[in-house]
């Protein structure tokens, strides 16, 4: 389980910064090349039995089409026509294990699930939480665990559990925009307090910029992205409260597709072999490691 909480302010952020400053520092303004693949981590041997379970179209094309939305550091970003970050390395490892090339396609985050659902993409990687709402549209294969966290302008005192009347920046289509803020806002109005206003942006970078420009009072996003955003702000932003609502990150696949069990078994191989831990350590994300990959195990 992803557990940074108090240590997030020191140890884990320091690790993310140490790695990310080199690997991600030049990525902030890059636009992704729609046909680019990810950078290669270690070289893994093809698992012939797993590769044989892939849908025929993927086997024949030799490509796994993956929808993403960049940047979302340290999860994924683009650099020099390549994709870097935790999810990019996971994609590369899965591709090596299955004997296919992971090919990323950049799209808006809010369209990833629909694109997988209609067959435009085989799967998606961009810190996608497994939720009950998403499970009604696609199957979700877990590979990591993260949570939600808030940030605020330095010097402010925002309480994520008492935010009635505030404006909160979010990325459009995320669980924070579609589940968390609406639920908290309704709780406010139920007791006669002012609603929380969700201020949607197209990306995490735009949401952070909006917060810094005074368009919002706080920002809510996935905990790894918030930690990285706070670091990049050079003390302009600070964490607000602890991590909460921990859920699995998952790879979406079309409902009842054989790709789901194949990816689950491939992820489990990466977990059991220690490769997933090696990738997580590289990006300072070991606290988010899981022991077992599952399909459709959302709790909310």
mmCIF file of C-alpha atoms in Angstrom:
data_model
loop_
_atom_site.group_PDB
_atom_site.id
_atom_site.type_symbol
_atom_site.label_atom_id
_atom_site.label_comp_id
_atom_site.label_asym_id
_atom_site.label_seq_id
_atom_site.Cartn_x
_atom_site.Cartn_y
_atom_site.Cartn_z
ATOM 1 C CA UNK A 1 0.000 0.000 0.000
ATOM 2 C CA UNK A 2 1.101 3.524 -0.734
ATOM 3 C CA UNK A 3 2.075 4.942 2.644
ATOM 4 C CA UNK A 4 4.026 8.220 2.613
ATOM 5 C CA UNK A 5 2.072 10.310 5.125
ATOM 6 C CA UNK A 6 4.545 11.969 7.511
ATOM 7 C CA UNK A 7 7.664 10.712 5.736
ATOM 8 C CA UNK A 8 6.433 12.163 2.433
ATOM 9 C CA UNK A 9 7.877 15.520 3.413
ATOM 10 C CA UNK A 10 11.392 14.129 3.544
ATOM 11 C CA UNK A 11 12.421 10.646 2.531
ATOM 12 C CA UNK A 12 10.104 9.780 -0.350
ATOM 13 C CA UNK A 13 10.106 13.254 -1.873
ATOM 14 C CA UNK A 14 13.886 13.278 -1.700
ATOM 15 C CA UNK A 15 14.050 10.018 -3.625
ATOM 16 C CA UNK A 16 11.578 11.218 -6.243
ATOM 17 C CA UNK A 17 13.524 14.453 -6.599
ATOM 18 C CA UNK A 18 16.897 12.759 -6.835
ATOM 19 C CA UNK A 19 15.759 10.573 -9.698
ATOM 20 C CA UNK A 20 13.244 12.914 -11.251
ATOM 21 C CA UNK A 21 15.481 15.955 -11.447
ATOM 22 C CA UNK A 22 17.596 14.184 -14.051
ATOM 23 C CA UNK A 23 15.023 12.008 -15.775
ATOM 24 C CA UNK A 24 12.062 14.368 -15.831
ATOM 25 C CA UNK A 25 13.473 17.850 -15.514
ATOM 26 C CA UNK A 26 13.519 18.484 -19.265
ATOM 27 C CA UNK A 27 10.043 17.079 -19.890
ATOM 28 C CA UNK A 28 7.759 19.809 -18.691
ATOM 29 C CA UNK A 29 7.129 21.488 -22.038
ATOM 30 C CA UNK A 30 7.662 18.519 -24.379
ATOM 31 C CA UNK A 31 4.707 17.314 -26.438
ATOM 32 C CA UNK A 32 4.426 13.554 -26.798
ATOM 33 C CA UNK A 33 5.098 11.837 -30.098
ATOM 34 C CA UNK A 34 2.012 9.707 -30.675
ATOM 35 C CA UNK A 35 4.002 6.742 -31.954
ATOM 36 C CA UNK A 36 6.854 6.857 -29.466
ATOM 37 C CA UNK A 37 7.681 3.912 -27.259
ATOM 38 C CA UNK A 38 8.997 4.034 -23.719
ATOM 39 C CA UNK A 39 12.624 4.010 -22.651
ATOM 40 C CA UNK A 40 13.970 0.554 -21.858
ATOM 41 C CA UNK A 41 14.721 -0.536 -18.282
ATOM 42 C CA UNK A 42 16.284 -3.973 -17.846
ATOM 43 C CA UNK A 43 16.025 -6.610 -20.584
ATOM 44 C CA UNK A 44 13.593 -9.416 -19.732
ATOM 45 C CA UNK A 45 13.134 -12.745 -21.473
ATOM 46 C CA UNK A 46 9.887 -13.376 -23.329
ATOM 47 C CA UNK A 47 7.467 -15.654 -21.502
ATOM 48 C CA UNK A 48 6.235 -17.771 -24.414
ATOM 49 C CA UNK A 49 3.247 -19.130 -22.508
ATOM 50 C CA UNK A 50 2.033 -15.641 -21.624
ATOM 51 C CA UNK A 51 2.735 -14.306 -25.102
ATOM 52 C CA UNK A 52 0.604 -17.074 -26.596
ATOM 53 C CA UNK A 53 -2.373 -15.869 -24.543
ATOM 54 C CA UNK A 54 -2.390 -12.421 -26.156
ATOM 55 C CA UNK A 55 -5.304 -11.604 -28.473
ATOM 56 C CA UNK A 56 -4.450 -12.489 -32.074
ATOM 57 C CA UNK A 57 -4.407 -8.880 -33.271
ATOM 58 C CA UNK A 58 -1.768 -7.920 -30.704
ATOM 59 C CA UNK A 59 0.347 -11.004 -31.439
ATOM 60 C CA UNK A 60 0.201 -10.413 -35.181
ATOM 61 C CA UNK A 61 0.945 -6.692 -35.020
ATOM 62 C CA UNK A 62 3.617 -7.098 -32.360
ATOM 63 C CA UNK A 63 2.365 -3.919 -30.696
ATOM 64 C CA UNK A 64 0.477 -3.103 -27.513
ATOM 65 C CA UNK A 65 -1.335 0.220 -28.022
ATOM 66 C CA UNK A 66 -1.382 2.199 -24.772
ATOM 67 C CA UNK A 67 -3.305 5.415 -24.170
ATOM 68 C CA UNK A 68 -1.669 7.985 -21.909
ATOM 69 C CA UNK A 69 -1.742 11.663 -21.026
ATOM 70 C CA UNK A 70 1.481 13.538 -20.275
ATOM 71 C CA UNK A 71 3.009 14.986 -18.244
ATOM 72 C CA UNK A 72 2.055 13.363 -14.949
ATOM 73 C CA UNK A 73 5.385 13.233 -13.181
ATOM 74 C CA UNK A 74 6.855 11.000 -11.828
ATOM 75 C CA UNK A 75 4.317 8.526 -13.246
ATOM 76 C CA UNK A 76 4.844 9.395 -16.906
ATOM 77 C CA UNK A 77 6.233 12.213 -19.059
ATOM 78 C CA UNK A 78 7.770 12.635 -22.509
ATOM 79 C CA UNK A 79 11.399 13.420 -23.179
ATOM 80 C CA UNK A 80 13.058 13.612 -26.579
ATOM 81 C CA UNK A 81 10.359 11.586 -28.292
ATOM 82 C CA UNK A 82 10.453 8.886 -25.623
ATOM 83 C CA UNK A 83 8.309 8.254 -22.578
ATOM 84 C CA UNK A 84 9.875 8.195 -19.135
ATOM 85 C CA UNK A 85 8.542 7.551 -15.657
ATOM 86 C CA UNK A 86 7.222 4.687 -13.567
ATOM 87 C CA UNK A 87 4.372 3.766 -15.923
ATOM 88 C CA UNK A 88 6.667 3.969 -18.949
ATOM 89 C CA UNK A 89 9.073 1.485 -17.371
ATOM 90 C CA UNK A 90 6.189 -0.814 -16.412
ATOM 91 C CA UNK A 91 5.025 -0.741 -20.047
ATOM 92 C CA UNK A 92 8.494 -1.603 -21.295
ATOM 93 C CA UNK A 93 8.823 -4.511 -18.861
ATOM 94 C CA UNK A 94 5.400 -5.872 -19.826
ATOM 95 C CA UNK A 95 6.278 -5.563 -23.501
ATOM 96 C CA UNK A 96 9.524 -7.474 -23.044
ATOM 97 C CA UNK A 97 7.779 -10.213 -21.080
ATOM 98 C CA UNK A 98 5.013 -10.550 -23.695
ATOM 99 C CA UNK A 99 7.253 -10.159 -26.737
ATOM 100 C CA UNK A 100 5.520 -7.026 -28.048
ATOM 101 C CA UNK A 101 6.419 -3.355 -28.394
ATOM 102 C CA UNK A 102 4.479 -0.941 -26.171
ATOM 103 C CA UNK A 103 3.346 1.998 -28.315
ATOM 104 C CA UNK A 104 1.942 5.006 -26.509
ATOM 105 C CA UNK A 105 -0.808 7.199 -27.927
ATOM 106 C CA UNK A 106 -1.344 10.566 -26.258
ATOM 107 C CA UNK A 107 -4.921 11.610 -25.551
ATOM 108 C CA UNK A 108 -6.853 13.558 -22.925
ATOM 109 C CA UNK A 109 -7.046 11.626 -19.663
ATOM 110 C CA UNK A 110 -10.829 11.868 -19.657
ATOM 111 C CA UNK A 111 -10.989 9.913 -22.946
ATOM 112 C CA UNK A 112 -8.707 6.991 -22.027
ATOM 113 C CA UNK A 113 -11.408 4.687 -20.635
ATOM 114 C CA UNK A 114 -13.723 5.343 -23.593
ATOM 115 C CA UNK A 115 -10.861 4.701 -26.017
ATOM 116 C CA UNK A 116 -10.095 1.341 -24.405
ATOM 117 C CA UNK A 117 -13.788 0.511 -24.275
ATOM 118 C CA UNK A 118 -14.272 1.077 -28.022
ATOM 119 C CA UNK A 119 -11.046 -0.672 -29.045
ATOM 120 C CA UNK A 120 -9.035 2.385 -30.078
ATOM 121 C CA UNK A 121 -6.397 1.367 -27.528
ATOM 122 C CA UNK A 122 -5.507 -1.995 -25.996
ATOM 123 C CA UNK A 123 -4.961 -0.497 -22.554
ATOM 124 C CA UNK A 124 -3.958 2.682 -20.762
ATOM 125 C CA UNK A 125 -1.180 3.750 -18.415
ATOM 126 C CA UNK A 126 -1.266 7.083 -16.629
ATOM 127 C CA UNK A 127 -1.985 6.443 -12.959
ATOM 128 C CA UNK A 128 -5.551 5.227 -13.538
ATOM 129 C CA UNK A 129 -7.393 4.313 -10.344
ATOM 130 C CA UNK A 130 -9.565 1.194 -10.276
ATOM 131 C CA UNK A 131 -13.049 2.458 -9.355
ATOM 132 C CA UNK A 132 -16.486 0.855 -9.394
ATOM 133 C CA UNK A 133 -17.679 3.389 -11.961
ATOM 134 C CA UNK A 134 -14.845 2.510 -14.329
ATOM 135 C CA UNK A 135 -15.387 -1.223 -13.788
ATOM 136 C CA UNK A 136 -18.834 -0.833 -15.317
ATOM 137 C CA UNK A 137 -17.153 0.146 -18.591
ATOM 138 C CA UNK A 138 -13.857 -1.788 -18.658
ATOM 139 C CA UNK A 139 -11.938 -4.423 -16.719
ATOM 140 C CA UNK A 140 -9.071 -3.091 -14.591
ATOM 141 C CA UNK A 141 -5.837 -4.964 -13.826
ATOM 142 C CA UNK A 142 -4.055 -3.694 -10.699
ATOM 143 C CA UNK A 143 -0.287 -3.113 -10.630
ATOM 144 C CA UNK A 144 0.379 -0.413 -7.994
ATOM 145 C CA UNK A 145 -1.302 1.509 -5.175
ATOM 146 C CA UNK A 146 -1.593 5.254 -4.597
ATOM 147 C CA UNK A 147 -3.886 7.721 -2.910
ATOM 148 C CA UNK A 148 -5.218 11.250 -3.094
ATOM 149 C CA UNK A 149 -3.471 14.227 -1.549
ATOM 150 C CA UNK A 150 -3.990 17.989 -1.495
ATOM 151 C CA UNK A 151 -1.565 20.884 -1.824
ATOM 152 C CA UNK A 152 -1.978 24.558 -1.026
ATOM 153 C CA UNK A 153 -0.088 27.828 -1.466
ATOM 154 C CA UNK A 154 2.645 28.036 1.156
ATOM 155 C CA UNK A 155 1.416 29.891 4.216
ATOM 156 C CA UNK A 156 -2.216 28.907 3.755
ATOM 157 C CA UNK A 157 -3.954 26.436 6.064
ATOM 158 C CA UNK A 158 -6.316 24.289 4.009
ATOM 159 C CA UNK A 159 -7.921 21.231 5.604
ATOM 160 C CA UNK A 160 -9.058 18.669 2.976
ATOM 161 C CA UNK A 161 -11.648 17.436 5.480
ATOM 162 C CA UNK A 162 -13.069 20.913 6.076
ATOM 163 C CA UNK A 163 -12.947 22.669 2.714
ATOM 164 C CA UNK A 164 -16.502 23.990 2.389
ATOM 165 C CA UNK A 165 -16.633 27.141 0.290
ATOM 166 C CA UNK A 166 -13.185 26.651 -1.233
ATOM 167 C CA UNK A 167 -12.151 26.336 -4.869
ATOM 168 C CA UNK A 168 -10.175 23.157 -5.580
ATOM 169 C CA UNK A 169 -8.154 22.630 -8.756
ATOM 170 C CA UNK A 170 -8.457 19.151 -10.300
ATOM 171 C CA UNK A 171 -7.547 17.411 -13.550
ATOM 172 C CA UNK A 172 -10.643 16.761 -15.668
ATOM 173 C CA UNK A 173 -11.850 13.158 -15.653
ATOM 174 C CA UNK A 174 -9.863 12.088 -12.597
ATOM 175 C CA UNK A 175 -11.332 10.431 -9.520
ATOM 176 C CA UNK A 176 -10.741 13.677 -7.658
ATOM 177 C CA UNK A 177 -12.897 15.567 -10.183
ATOM 178 C CA UNK A 178 -15.631 12.965 -10.575
ATOM 179 C CA UNK A 179 -15.888 11.382 -7.116
ATOM 180 C CA UNK A 180 -13.981 13.083 -4.305
ATOM 181 C CA UNK A 181 -14.881 16.760 -4.721
ATOM 182 C CA UNK A 182 -18.568 16.174 -5.625
ATOM 183 C CA UNK A 183 -18.996 13.963 -2.536
ATOM 184 C CA UNK A 184 -17.287 16.434 -0.220
ATOM 185 C CA UNK A 185 -19.237 19.330 -1.703
ATOM 186 C CA UNK A 186 -22.537 17.521 -1.159
ATOM 187 C CA UNK A 187 -21.561 16.857 2.449
ATOM 188 C CA UNK A 188 -21.007 20.602 2.861
ATOM 189 C CA UNK A 189 -24.356 21.646 1.428
ATOM 190 C CA UNK A 190 -26.188 18.947 3.391
ATOM 191 C CA UNK A 191 -25.207 20.683 6.632
ATOM 192 C CA UNK A 192 -25.890 24.162 5.281
ATOM 193 C CA UNK A 193 -22.320 25.101 4.386
ATOM 194 C CA UNK A 194 -21.141 26.538 1.072
ATOM 195 C CA UNK A 195 -20.349 24.034 -1.679
ATOM 196 C CA UNK A 196 -16.802 23.198 -2.728
ATOM 197 C CA UNK A 197 -16.154 24.429 -6.254
ATOM 198 C CA UNK A 198 -14.170 22.021 -8.426
ATOM 199 C CA UNK A 199 -12.015 23.982 -10.885
ATOM 200 C CA UNK A 200 -11.162 21.554 -13.722
ATOM 201 C CA UNK A 201 -8.017 21.797 -15.838
ATOM 202 C CA UNK A 202 -6.802 19.732 -18.784
ATOM 203 C CA UNK A 203 -3.661 18.496 -16.999
ATOM 204 C CA UNK A 204 -1.934 18.388 -13.630
ATOM 205 C CA UNK A 205 0.520 21.053 -14.798
ATOM 206 C CA UNK A 206 -2.354 23.351 -15.782
ATOM 207 C CA UNK A 207 -4.053 22.704 -12.438
ATOM 208 C CA UNK A 208 -0.873 23.579 -10.543
ATOM 209 C CA UNK A 209 -0.434 26.723 -12.630
ATOM 210 C CA UNK A 210 -4.042 27.655 -11.910
ATOM 211 C CA UNK A 211 -3.464 27.260 -8.187
ATOM 212 C CA UNK A 212 -0.317 29.363 -8.306
ATOM 213 C CA UNK A 213 -2.200 32.028 -10.293
ATOM 214 C CA UNK A 214 -4.885 32.274 -7.628
ATOM 215 C CA UNK A 215 -7.630 30.543 -9.610
ATOM 216 C CA UNK A 216 -8.075 27.992 -6.821
ATOM 217 C CA UNK A 217 -7.451 27.729 -3.087
ATOM 218 C CA UNK A 218 -6.020 24.205 -3.201
ATOM 219 C CA UNK A 219 -5.363 21.304 -5.557
ATOM 220 C CA UNK A 220 -6.333 17.632 -5.231
ATOM 221 C CA UNK A 221 -4.577 14.908 -7.247
ATOM 222 C CA UNK A 222 -2.825 11.543 -6.970
ATOM 223 C CA UNK A 223 -0.266 11.488 -4.167
ATOM 224 C CA UNK A 224 2.855 10.864 -6.332
ATOM 225 C CA UNK A 225 1.968 13.762 -8.636
ATOM 226 C CA UNK A 226 1.257 16.110 -5.720
ATOM 227 C CA UNK A 227 4.601 15.275 -4.099
ATOM 228 C CA UNK A 228 6.416 16.047 -7.336
ATOM 229 C CA UNK A 229 4.422 19.253 -7.950
ATOM 230 C CA UNK A 230 5.221 20.552 -4.464
ATOM 231 C CA UNK A 231 8.925 19.951 -5.062
ATOM 232 C CA UNK A 232 8.903 21.669 -8.455
ATOM 233 C CA UNK A 233 7.160 24.721 -6.992
ATOM 234 C CA UNK A 234 10.331 25.774 -5.120
ATOM 235 C CA UNK A 235 8.430 26.387 -1.879
ATOM 236 C CA UNK A 236 5.487 28.144 -3.556
ATOM 237 C CA UNK A 237 3.279 25.172 -2.617
ATOM 238 C CA UNK A 238 3.019 22.948 0.446
ATOM 239 C CA UNK A 239 1.273 19.684 1.227
ATOM 240 C CA UNK A 240 -2.151 19.982 2.850
ATOM 241 C CA UNK A 241 -3.028 17.032 5.060
ATOM 242 C CA UNK A 242 -2.147 13.369 4.673
ATOM 243 C CA UNK A 243 -2.746 10.856 1.888
ATOM 244 C CA UNK A 244 -6.227 9.316 1.872
ATOM 245 C CA UNK A 245 -8.516 7.125 -0.267
ATOM 246 C CA UNK A 246 -5.765 4.703 -1.231
ATOM 247 C CA UNK A 247 -6.774 2.644 -4.278
ATOM 248 C CA UNK A 248 -5.046 0.460 -6.890
ATOM 249 C CA UNK A 249 -3.608 1.910 -10.067
ATOM 250 C CA UNK A 250 -4.782 -0.379 -12.877
ATOM 251 C CA UNK A 251 -4.501 -1.119 -16.583
ATOM 252 C CA UNK A 252 -7.925 -0.851 -18.263
ATOM 253 C CA UNK A 253 -8.850 -3.422 -20.918
ATOM 254 C CA UNK A 254 -12.053 -4.066 -22.851
ATOM 255 C CA UNK A 255 -14.715 -5.924 -20.881
ATOM 256 C CA UNK A 256 -14.151 -9.710 -20.830
ATOM 257 C CA UNK A 257 -11.093 -9.419 -23.080
ATOM 258 C CA UNK A 258 -8.505 -12.213 -22.719
ATOM 259 C CA UNK A 259 -5.951 -9.409 -22.483
ATOM 260 C CA UNK A 260 -7.074 -8.825 -18.882
ATOM 261 C CA UNK A 261 -5.955 -12.173 -17.422
ATOM 262 C CA UNK A 262 -2.819 -12.070 -19.584
ATOM 263 C CA UNK A 263 -1.795 -8.664 -18.242
ATOM 264 C CA UNK A 264 -2.674 -9.754 -14.700
ATOM 265 C CA UNK A 265 -0.381 -12.778 -14.994
ATOM 266 C CA UNK A 266 2.358 -10.660 -16.589
ATOM 267 C CA UNK A 267 2.149 -8.072 -13.811
ATOM 268 C CA UNK A 268 2.306 -10.880 -11.251
ATOM 269 C CA UNK A 269 5.489 -12.152 -12.912
ATOM 270 C CA UNK A 270 7.019 -8.691 -12.558
ATOM 271 C CA UNK A 271 5.993 -8.599 -8.897
ATOM 272 C CA UNK A 272 7.246 -12.093 -8.060
ATOM 273 C CA UNK A 273 10.555 -11.648 -9.895
ATOM 274 C CA UNK A 274 11.370 -8.387 -8.136
ATOM 275 C CA UNK A 275 11.307 -6.407 -11.384
ATOM 276 C CA UNK A 276 8.378 -4.272 -10.234
ATOM 277 C CA UNK A 277 10.275 -3.403 -7.065
ATOM 278 C CA UNK A 278 13.331 -2.446 -9.102
ATOM 279 C CA UNK A 279 11.224 -0.117 -11.252
ATOM 280 C CA UNK A 280 9.473 1.393 -8.229
ATOM 281 C CA UNK A 281 12.790 1.949 -6.445
ATOM 282 C CA UNK A 282 14.120 3.820 -9.479
ATOM 283 C CA UNK A 283 11.280 6.354 -9.166
ATOM 284 C CA UNK A 284 11.098 6.503 -5.367
ATOM 285 C CA UNK A 285 7.711 4.760 -5.323
ATOM 286 C CA UNK A 286 8.373 1.566 -3.362
ATOM 287 C CA UNK A 287 5.659 2.409 -0.831
ATOM 288 C CA UNK A 288 3.080 1.777 -3.552
ATOM 289 C CA UNK A 289 4.074 -1.806 -4.331
ATOM 290 C CA UNK A 290 1.373 -4.478 -4.156
ATOM 291 C CA UNK A 291 1.780 -8.212 -3.571
ATOM 292 C CA UNK A 292 -0.902 -9.510 -5.918
ATOM 293 C CA UNK A 293 -2.300 -8.295 -9.217
ATOM 294 C CA UNK A 294 -6.080 -8.598 -9.438
ATOM 295 C CA UNK A 295 -8.910 -7.714 -11.808
ATOM 296 C CA UNK A 296 -11.811 -5.491 -10.760
ATOM 297 C CA UNK A 297 -11.237 -5.223 -7.013
ATOM 298 C CA UNK A 298 -12.320 -1.609 -6.474
ATOM 299 C CA UNK A 299 -13.995 -0.786 -3.183
ATOM 300 C CA UNK A 300 -15.513 2.536 -4.199
#
